[in-house]
């Protein structure tokens, strides 16, 4: 029983050392940690970039599940983000993420999402919308999923239903202002493989149908586990091996 267990420890330890080595030898290029929606300037259906020293981030625009394209509208109060429009024709609100529209970001390795920010998310009666709601869905690196929401409930107050999170108003949610919000540590300390931004239905102030809950994606800031994380894993595995040897000796 001892030898197979020790072999498993050695294999996992080897993987941990390889991961640590990979972290240590990453090229210094593309080491920025924030992706800005304003940079999706190709206005196609996808946007790809490399950040965090080698992590590939791939973004896709969808409209009711069909391929769409990224689009922009004039920013407010200095905040400009990216939205969605159909590949052909006009969207419900070109330049924003509207009902049925999504922007999905996928990462080549699990990342810690440290922050995201959105704009043009209002609480009403601005533009006849009431407590606009952003729906954020996440696929974790462990293949589990979760859904969250960010709701503008005041000029400078918004609610996020995640835990251990701070929502900061970057620009008041009033007419001709940005209605911009920053959400810190939205998914806790879990590694994220994919995150999707969508919008929720709601009532309009004027009673003329449902509100758009349309908004723009301003930015996403992420990080990768530090080499120390792998070092701690390796130390733990070595401790397990030492304990197994002591058990065999006794």
PDB file of C-alpha atoms in Angstrom:
ATOM      1  CA  UNK A   1       0.000   0.000   0.000  1.00  0.00           C
ATOM      2  CA  UNK A   2       2.850   2.372   0.784  1.00  0.00           C
ATOM      3  CA  UNK A   3       4.607   2.263  -2.591  1.00  0.00           C
ATOM      4  CA  UNK A   4       1.575   3.125  -4.773  1.00  0.00           C
ATOM      5  CA  UNK A   5       0.681   5.982  -2.433  1.00  0.00           C
ATOM      6  CA  UNK A   6       4.223   7.297  -2.541  1.00  0.00           C
ATOM      7  CA  UNK A   7       4.196   7.074  -6.335  1.00  0.00           C
ATOM      8  CA  UNK A   8       1.041   9.145  -6.469  1.00  0.00           C
ATOM      9  CA  UNK A   9       2.628  11.743  -4.211  1.00  0.00           C
ATOM     10  CA  UNK A  10       5.697  11.852  -6.446  1.00  0.00           C
ATOM     11  CA  UNK A  11       3.598  12.291  -9.599  1.00  0.00           C
ATOM     12  CA  UNK A  12       1.532  15.119  -8.145  1.00  0.00           C
ATOM     13  CA  UNK A  13       4.664  16.722  -6.718  1.00  0.00           C
ATOM     14  CA  UNK A  14       6.215  16.580 -10.167  1.00  0.00           C
ATOM     15  CA  UNK A  15       3.209  18.300 -11.671  1.00  0.00           C
ATOM     16  CA  UNK A  16       3.339  20.990  -9.005  1.00  0.00           C
ATOM     17  CA  UNK A  17       7.049  21.558  -9.706  1.00  0.00           C
ATOM     18  CA  UNK A  18       6.343  21.803 -13.435  1.00  0.00           C
ATOM     19  CA  UNK A  19       3.621  24.351 -12.817  1.00  0.00           C
ATOM     20  CA  UNK A  20       5.924  26.323 -10.555  1.00  0.00           C
ATOM     21  CA  UNK A  21       8.644  26.259 -13.199  1.00  0.00           C
ATOM     22  CA  UNK A  22       6.202  27.430 -15.853  1.00  0.00           C
ATOM     23  CA  UNK A  23       5.128  30.313 -13.641  1.00  0.00           C
ATOM     24  CA  UNK A  24       8.737  31.296 -13.033  1.00  0.00           C
ATOM     25  CA  UNK A  25       9.708  31.294 -16.720  1.00  0.00           C
ATOM     26  CA  UNK A  26       6.693  33.157 -18.155  1.00  0.00           C
ATOM     27  CA  UNK A  27       7.666  35.834 -20.647  1.00  0.00           C
ATOM     28  CA  UNK A  28       7.395  39.367 -19.231  1.00  0.00           C
ATOM     29  CA  UNK A  29       5.392  40.404 -22.311  1.00  0.00           C
ATOM     30  CA  UNK A  30       1.649  41.049 -21.980  1.00  0.00           C
ATOM     31  CA  UNK A  31       1.798  41.315 -18.222  1.00  0.00           C
ATOM     32  CA  UNK A  32      -1.072  43.811 -17.899  1.00  0.00           C
ATOM     33  CA  UNK A  33      -3.942  42.618 -15.724  1.00  0.00           C
ATOM     34  CA  UNK A  34      -6.941  44.647 -16.952  1.00  0.00           C
ATOM     35  CA  UNK A  35      -8.896  44.238 -20.183  1.00  0.00           C
ATOM     36  CA  UNK A  36     -10.910  47.296 -21.236  1.00  0.00           C
ATOM     37  CA  UNK A  37     -14.102  47.126 -23.281  1.00  0.00           C
ATOM     38  CA  UNK A  38     -13.050  50.291 -25.092  1.00  0.00           C
ATOM     39  CA  UNK A  39     -10.283  48.220 -26.740  1.00  0.00           C
ATOM     40  CA  UNK A  40     -12.727  45.920 -28.591  1.00  0.00           C
ATOM     41  CA  UNK A  41     -12.354  48.241 -31.551  1.00  0.00           C
ATOM     42  CA  UNK A  42     -12.451  45.676 -34.363  1.00  0.00           C
ATOM     43  CA  UNK A  43     -16.278  45.513 -33.987  1.00  0.00           C
ATOM     44  CA  UNK A  44     -16.309  41.857 -35.020  1.00  0.00           C
ATOM     45  CA  UNK A  45     -17.922  38.925 -33.209  1.00  0.00           C
ATOM     46  CA  UNK A  46     -14.779  38.053 -31.235  1.00  0.00           C
ATOM     47  CA  UNK A  47     -11.951  39.802 -29.464  1.00  0.00           C
ATOM     48  CA  UNK A  48      -8.759  38.033 -28.331  1.00  0.00           C
ATOM     49  CA  UNK A  49      -5.868  39.268 -26.248  1.00  0.00           C
ATOM     50  CA  UNK A  50      -3.075  37.883 -24.082  1.00  0.00           C
ATOM     51  CA  UNK A  51      -2.577  39.233 -20.582  1.00  0.00           C
ATOM     52  CA  UNK A  52      -1.204  38.206 -17.177  1.00  0.00           C
ATOM     53  CA  UNK A  53       2.058  37.106 -18.782  1.00  0.00           C
ATOM     54  CA  UNK A  54       0.607  34.465 -21.089  1.00  0.00           C
ATOM     55  CA  UNK A  55      -3.102  33.942 -20.348  1.00  0.00           C
ATOM     56  CA  UNK A  56      -5.226  34.082 -23.503  1.00  0.00           C
ATOM     57  CA  UNK A  57      -8.582  35.828 -23.083  1.00  0.00           C
ATOM     58  CA  UNK A  58     -11.188  35.261 -25.796  1.00  0.00           C
ATOM     59  CA  UNK A  59     -14.419  37.281 -25.874  1.00  0.00           C
ATOM     60  CA  UNK A  60     -17.510  36.512 -27.970  1.00  0.00           C
ATOM     61  CA  UNK A  61     -20.660  38.541 -28.671  1.00  0.00           C
ATOM     62  CA  UNK A  62     -24.015  36.748 -28.939  1.00  0.00           C
ATOM     63  CA  UNK A  63     -27.595  37.823 -29.615  1.00  0.00           C
ATOM     64  CA  UNK A  64     -30.135  35.199 -28.499  1.00  0.00           C
ATOM     65  CA  UNK A  65     -27.479  32.545 -29.019  1.00  0.00           C
ATOM     66  CA  UNK A  66     -26.574  33.687 -32.526  1.00  0.00           C
ATOM     67  CA  UNK A  67     -23.300  35.279 -33.510  1.00  0.00           C
ATOM     68  CA  UNK A  68     -23.393  39.038 -33.022  1.00  0.00           C
ATOM     69  CA  UNK A  69     -20.779  41.776 -33.069  1.00  0.00           C
ATOM     70  CA  UNK A  70     -19.332  44.214 -30.620  1.00  0.00           C
ATOM     71  CA  UNK A  71     -20.510  47.816 -30.863  1.00  0.00           C
ATOM     72  CA  UNK A  72     -20.176  51.157 -29.116  1.00  0.00           C
ATOM     73  CA  UNK A  73     -22.249  54.199 -28.284  1.00  0.00           C
ATOM     74  CA  UNK A  74     -20.997  57.530 -26.922  1.00  0.00           C
ATOM     75  CA  UNK A  75     -19.729  57.237 -23.367  1.00  0.00           C
ATOM     76  CA  UNK A  76     -21.019  59.349 -20.502  1.00  0.00           C
ATOM     77  CA  UNK A  77     -18.986  61.188 -17.869  1.00  0.00           C
ATOM     78  CA  UNK A  78     -15.789  59.857 -19.453  1.00  0.00           C
ATOM     79  CA  UNK A  79     -16.756  56.157 -19.257  1.00  0.00           C
ATOM     80  CA  UNK A  80     -16.806  54.162 -22.517  1.00  0.00           C
ATOM     81  CA  UNK A  81     -17.586  50.446 -22.625  1.00  0.00           C
ATOM     82  CA  UNK A  82     -18.452  47.801 -25.182  1.00  0.00           C
ATOM     83  CA  UNK A  83     -21.883  46.414 -26.057  1.00  0.00           C
ATOM     84  CA  UNK A  84     -23.502  44.072 -28.586  1.00  0.00           C
ATOM     85  CA  UNK A  85     -25.351  44.420 -31.884  1.00  0.00           C
ATOM     86  CA  UNK A  86     -26.516  41.755 -34.360  1.00  0.00           C
ATOM     87  CA  UNK A  87     -24.151  40.842 -37.167  1.00  0.00           C
ATOM     88  CA  UNK A  88     -26.757  42.293 -39.545  1.00  0.00           C
ATOM     89  CA  UNK A  89     -29.334  44.983 -38.839  1.00  0.00           C
ATOM     90  CA  UNK A  90     -29.778  46.932 -35.627  1.00  0.00           C
ATOM     91  CA  UNK A  91     -29.770  45.800 -32.024  1.00  0.00           C
ATOM     92  CA  UNK A  92     -32.332  46.813 -29.437  1.00  0.00           C
ATOM     93  CA  UNK A  93     -29.792  49.287 -28.089  1.00  0.00           C
ATOM     94  CA  UNK A  94     -26.622  49.190 -30.198  1.00  0.00           C
ATOM     95  CA  UNK A  95     -23.556  49.714 -28.073  1.00  0.00           C
ATOM     96  CA  UNK A  96     -24.968  48.087 -24.934  1.00  0.00           C
ATOM     97  CA  UNK A  97     -25.608  44.583 -23.589  1.00  0.00           C
ATOM     98  CA  UNK A  98     -29.378  44.259 -23.887  1.00  0.00           C
ATOM     99  CA  UNK A  99     -32.020  41.599 -23.222  1.00  0.00           C
ATOM    100  CA  UNK A 100     -30.939  38.379 -24.972  1.00  0.00           C
ATOM    101  CA  UNK A 101     -27.450  39.713 -25.675  1.00  0.00           C
ATOM    102  CA  UNK A 102     -24.280  38.493 -23.988  1.00  0.00           C
ATOM    103  CA  UNK A 103     -20.556  39.060 -23.902  1.00  0.00           C
ATOM    104  CA  UNK A 104     -18.608  35.979 -22.786  1.00  0.00           C
ATOM    105  CA  UNK A 105     -14.959  35.994 -21.808  1.00  0.00           C
ATOM    106  CA  UNK A 106     -13.061  32.667 -21.738  1.00  0.00           C
ATOM    107  CA  UNK A 107      -9.577  32.220 -20.281  1.00  0.00           C
ATOM    108  CA  UNK A 108      -6.899  29.704 -21.287  1.00  0.00           C
ATOM    109  CA  UNK A 109      -6.210  28.976 -17.613  1.00  0.00           C
ATOM    110  CA  UNK A 110      -8.099  29.615 -14.404  1.00  0.00           C
ATOM    111  CA  UNK A 111      -7.870  33.218 -13.239  1.00  0.00           C
ATOM    112  CA  UNK A 112      -8.896  35.084 -10.123  1.00  0.00           C
ATOM    113  CA  UNK A 113     -11.294  37.836 -11.177  1.00  0.00           C
ATOM    114  CA  UNK A 114     -10.292  40.719  -8.946  1.00  0.00           C
ATOM    115  CA  UNK A 115     -12.715  43.281 -10.310  1.00  0.00           C
ATOM    116  CA  UNK A 116     -15.102  44.110 -13.111  1.00  0.00           C
ATOM    117  CA  UNK A 117     -16.798  47.393 -13.975  1.00  0.00           C
ATOM    118  CA  UNK A 118     -19.879  48.293 -16.010  1.00  0.00           C
ATOM    119  CA  UNK A 119     -21.459  51.536 -17.164  1.00  0.00           C
ATOM    120  CA  UNK A 120     -24.842  52.969 -18.162  1.00  0.00           C
ATOM    121  CA  UNK A 121     -26.562  50.876 -15.487  1.00  0.00           C
ATOM    122  CA  UNK A 122     -29.275  53.132 -14.036  1.00  0.00           C
ATOM    123  CA  UNK A 123     -31.802  52.925 -11.219  1.00  0.00           C
ATOM    124  CA  UNK A 124     -34.677  54.978 -12.737  1.00  0.00           C
ATOM    125  CA  UNK A 125     -36.319  57.183 -13.728  1.00  0.00           C
ATOM    126  CA  UNK A 126     -33.351  57.839 -16.018  1.00  0.00           C
ATOM    127  CA  UNK A 127     -34.311  56.946 -19.578  1.00  0.00           C
ATOM    128  CA  UNK A 128     -37.555  55.357 -18.210  1.00  0.00           C
ATOM    129  CA  UNK A 129     -35.696  52.360 -16.767  1.00  0.00           C
ATOM    130  CA  UNK A 130     -36.140  51.006 -13.242  1.00  0.00           C
ATOM    131  CA  UNK A 131     -33.350  49.349 -11.294  1.00  0.00           C
ATOM    132  CA  UNK A 132     -31.513  47.965 -14.279  1.00  0.00           C
ATOM    133  CA  UNK A 133     -29.989  44.564 -13.616  1.00  0.00           C
ATOM    134  CA  UNK A 134     -26.835  42.993 -15.005  1.00  0.00           C
ATOM    135  CA  UNK A 135     -26.788  39.183 -14.949  1.00  0.00           C
ATOM    136  CA  UNK A 136     -23.306  37.689 -14.577  1.00  0.00           C
ATOM    137  CA  UNK A 137     -22.790  33.943 -15.033  1.00  0.00           C
ATOM    138  CA  UNK A 138     -19.526  32.220 -14.230  1.00  0.00           C
ATOM    139  CA  UNK A 139     -17.929  28.868 -15.038  1.00  0.00           C
ATOM    140  CA  UNK A 140     -15.302  28.007 -12.465  1.00  0.00           C
ATOM    141  CA  UNK A 141     -12.125  26.066 -13.208  1.00  0.00           C
ATOM    142  CA  UNK A 142     -13.560  23.143 -11.221  1.00  0.00           C
ATOM    143  CA  UNK A 143     -16.452  22.988 -13.762  1.00  0.00           C
ATOM    144  CA  UNK A 144     -19.082  24.274 -11.334  1.00  0.00           C
ATOM    145  CA  UNK A 145     -21.259  27.248 -12.288  1.00  0.00           C
ATOM    146  CA  UNK A 146     -22.978  30.145 -10.557  1.00  0.00           C
ATOM    147  CA  UNK A 147     -25.200  33.113 -11.461  1.00  0.00           C
ATOM    148  CA  UNK A 148     -25.039  36.583  -9.935  1.00  0.00           C
ATOM    149  CA  UNK A 149     -26.718  39.938 -10.411  1.00  0.00           C
ATOM    150  CA  UNK A 150     -25.806  43.597 -10.038  1.00  0.00           C
ATOM    151  CA  UNK A 151     -28.809  45.902  -9.543  1.00  0.00           C
ATOM    152  CA  UNK A 152     -28.678  49.699  -9.519  1.00  0.00           C
ATOM    153  CA  UNK A 153     -30.904  50.714  -6.586  1.00  0.00           C
ATOM    154  CA  UNK A 154     -29.930  54.375  -6.240  1.00  0.00           C
ATOM    155  CA  UNK A 155     -27.852  57.153  -7.723  1.00  0.00           C
ATOM    156  CA  UNK A 156     -24.739  55.859  -5.974  1.00  0.00           C
ATOM    157  CA  UNK A 157     -25.896  52.490  -4.581  1.00  0.00           C
ATOM    158  CA  UNK A 158     -26.028  49.082  -6.284  1.00  0.00           C
ATOM    159  CA  UNK A 159     -26.495  45.573  -4.931  1.00  0.00           C
ATOM    160  CA  UNK A 160     -24.372  42.522  -5.817  1.00  0.00           C
ATOM    161  CA  UNK A 161     -25.634  39.170  -4.534  1.00  0.00           C
ATOM    162  CA  UNK A 162     -22.190  37.634  -4.186  1.00  0.00           C
ATOM    163  CA  UNK A 163     -20.333  37.393  -0.894  1.00  0.00           C
ATOM    164  CA  UNK A 164     -17.327  39.335   0.401  1.00  0.00           C
ATOM    165  CA  UNK A 165     -17.751  41.943  -2.297  1.00  0.00           C
ATOM    166  CA  UNK A 166     -17.520  45.713  -2.416  1.00  0.00           C
ATOM    167  CA  UNK A 167     -19.532  47.691  -4.983  1.00  0.00           C
ATOM    168  CA  UNK A 168     -18.173  51.167  -5.710  1.00  0.00           C
ATOM    169  CA  UNK A 169     -19.972  53.872  -7.639  1.00  0.00           C
ATOM    170  CA  UNK A 170     -17.589  55.349 -10.212  1.00  0.00           C
ATOM    171  CA  UNK A 171     -20.081  57.832 -11.658  1.00  0.00           C
ATOM    172  CA  UNK A 172     -23.617  58.674 -10.431  1.00  0.00           C
ATOM    173  CA  UNK A 173     -26.540  56.857 -12.043  1.00  0.00           C
ATOM    174  CA  UNK A 174     -28.200  60.065 -13.188  1.00  0.00           C
ATOM    175  CA  UNK A 175     -29.016  61.518 -16.597  1.00  0.00           C
ATOM    176  CA  UNK A 176     -25.913  62.438 -18.597  1.00  0.00           C
ATOM    177  CA  UNK A 177     -23.694  60.693 -16.058  1.00  0.00           C
ATOM    178  CA  UNK A 178     -22.012  57.320 -16.414  1.00  0.00           C
ATOM    179  CA  UNK A 179     -24.092  55.111 -14.152  1.00  0.00           C
ATOM    180  CA  UNK A 180     -20.769  53.322 -13.682  1.00  0.00           C
ATOM    181  CA  UNK A 181     -20.040  50.672 -11.047  1.00  0.00           C
ATOM    182  CA  UNK A 182     -17.029  48.661  -9.952  1.00  0.00           C
ATOM    183  CA  UNK A 183     -17.445  45.241  -8.286  1.00  0.00           C
ATOM    184  CA  UNK A 184     -14.449  44.001  -6.309  1.00  0.00           C
ATOM    185  CA  UNK A 185     -13.734  40.318  -5.688  1.00  0.00           C
ATOM    186  CA  UNK A 186     -17.009  39.261  -7.352  1.00  0.00           C
ATOM    187  CA  UNK A 187     -16.416  35.495  -7.269  1.00  0.00           C
ATOM    188  CA  UNK A 188     -14.335  35.127  -4.125  1.00  0.00           C
ATOM    189  CA  UNK A 189     -11.098  33.182  -4.344  1.00  0.00           C
ATOM    190  CA  UNK A 190     -12.308  30.593  -6.860  1.00  0.00           C
ATOM    191  CA  UNK A 191     -10.496  30.274 -10.172  1.00  0.00           C
ATOM    192  CA  UNK A 192     -12.652  31.278 -13.141  1.00  0.00           C
ATOM    193  CA  UNK A 193     -12.566  29.750 -16.635  1.00  0.00           C
ATOM    194  CA  UNK A 194     -15.382  31.764 -18.194  1.00  0.00           C
ATOM    195  CA  UNK A 195     -17.601  34.728 -17.338  1.00  0.00           C
ATOM    196  CA  UNK A 196     -20.717  35.907 -19.200  1.00  0.00           C
ATOM    197  CA  UNK A 197     -22.419  39.300 -18.972  1.00  0.00           C
ATOM    198  CA  UNK A 198     -26.140  39.497 -19.817  1.00  0.00           C
ATOM    199  CA  UNK A 199     -29.191  41.613 -18.901  1.00  0.00           C
ATOM    200  CA  UNK A 200     -32.483  41.013 -17.087  1.00  0.00           C
ATOM    201  CA  UNK A 201     -36.065  41.975 -17.907  1.00  0.00           C
ATOM    202  CA  UNK A 202     -37.924  44.577 -15.832  1.00  0.00           C
ATOM    203  CA  UNK A 203     -40.735  47.151 -15.846  1.00  0.00           C
ATOM    204  CA  UNK A 204     -40.380  50.649 -17.319  1.00  0.00           C
ATOM    205  CA  UNK A 205     -41.408  53.804 -15.494  1.00  0.00           C
ATOM    206  CA  UNK A 206     -43.681  54.880 -18.352  1.00  0.00           C
ATOM    207  CA  UNK A 207     -45.379  51.477 -18.521  1.00  0.00           C
ATOM    208  CA  UNK A 208     -44.441  51.057 -22.173  1.00  0.00           C
ATOM    209  CA  UNK A 209     -43.101  47.540 -22.079  1.00  0.00           C
ATOM    210  CA  UNK A 210     -40.059  46.185 -20.306  1.00  0.00           C
ATOM    211  CA  UNK A 211     -36.923  48.092 -19.471  1.00  0.00           C
ATOM    212  CA  UNK A 212     -33.813  47.398 -21.421  1.00  0.00           C
ATOM    213  CA  UNK A 213     -31.516  46.712 -18.477  1.00  0.00           C
ATOM    214  CA  UNK A 214     -28.907  47.618 -21.050  1.00  0.00           C
ATOM    215  CA  UNK A 215     -25.400  48.512 -19.998  1.00  0.00           C
ATOM    216  CA  UNK A 216     -21.810  48.455 -21.203  1.00  0.00           C
ATOM    217  CA  UNK A 217     -18.847  46.362 -20.128  1.00  0.00           C
ATOM    218  CA  UNK A 218     -16.098  48.722 -19.026  1.00  0.00           C
ATOM    219  CA  UNK A 219     -13.341  46.412 -17.796  1.00  0.00           C
ATOM    220  CA  UNK A 220     -12.244  43.139 -16.178  1.00  0.00           C
ATOM    221  CA  UNK A 221      -9.201  42.850 -13.911  1.00  0.00           C
ATOM    222  CA  UNK A 222      -7.762  39.419 -13.116  1.00  0.00           C
ATOM    223  CA  UNK A 223      -4.772  37.644 -11.600  1.00  0.00           C
ATOM    224  CA  UNK A 224      -3.235  34.175 -11.697  1.00  0.00           C
ATOM    225  CA  UNK A 225      -2.144  32.189  -8.635  1.00  0.00           C
ATOM    226  CA  UNK A 226       1.260  33.299  -7.412  1.00  0.00           C
ATOM    227  CA  UNK A 227       4.206  30.851  -7.571  1.00  0.00           C
ATOM    228  CA  UNK A 228       4.008  30.739  -3.779  1.00  0.00           C
ATOM    229  CA  UNK A 229       0.693  28.940  -4.155  1.00  0.00           C
ATOM    230  CA  UNK A 230       2.368  26.084  -6.001  1.00  0.00           C
ATOM    231  CA  UNK A 231       5.236  26.089  -3.526  1.00  0.00           C
ATOM    232  CA  UNK A 232       2.762  25.624  -0.673  1.00  0.00           C
ATOM    233  CA  UNK A 233       1.127  22.766  -2.583  1.00  0.00           C
ATOM    234  CA  UNK A 234       4.487  21.098  -3.094  1.00  0.00           C
ATOM    235  CA  UNK A 235       5.360  21.520   0.595  1.00  0.00           C
ATOM    236  CA  UNK A 236       2.089  19.883   1.549  1.00  0.00           C
ATOM    237  CA  UNK A 237       2.704  16.944  -0.770  1.00  0.00           C
ATOM    238  CA  UNK A 238       6.199  16.448   0.620  1.00  0.00           C
ATOM    239  CA  UNK A 239       4.772  16.478   4.128  1.00  0.00           C
ATOM    240  CA  UNK A 240       2.306  13.747   3.104  1.00  0.00           C
ATOM    241  CA  UNK A 241       5.179  11.682   1.726  1.00  0.00           C
ATOM    242  CA  UNK A 242       7.180  12.111   4.933  1.00  0.00           C
ATOM    243  CA  UNK A 243       4.189  11.044   7.016  1.00  0.00           C
ATOM    244  CA  UNK A 244       3.747   7.962   4.819  1.00  0.00           C
ATOM    245  CA  UNK A 245       7.396   7.004   5.314  1.00  0.00           C
ATOM    246  CA  UNK A 246       7.127   7.388   9.083  1.00  0.00           C
ATOM    247  CA  UNK A 247       4.022   5.208   9.079  1.00  0.00           C
ATOM    248  CA  UNK A 248       5.820   2.492   7.128  1.00  0.00           C
ATOM    249  CA  UNK A 249       8.838   2.616   9.465  1.00  0.00           C
ATOM    250  CA  UNK A 250       6.641   2.150  12.502  1.00  0.00           C
TER     251      UNK A 250
END
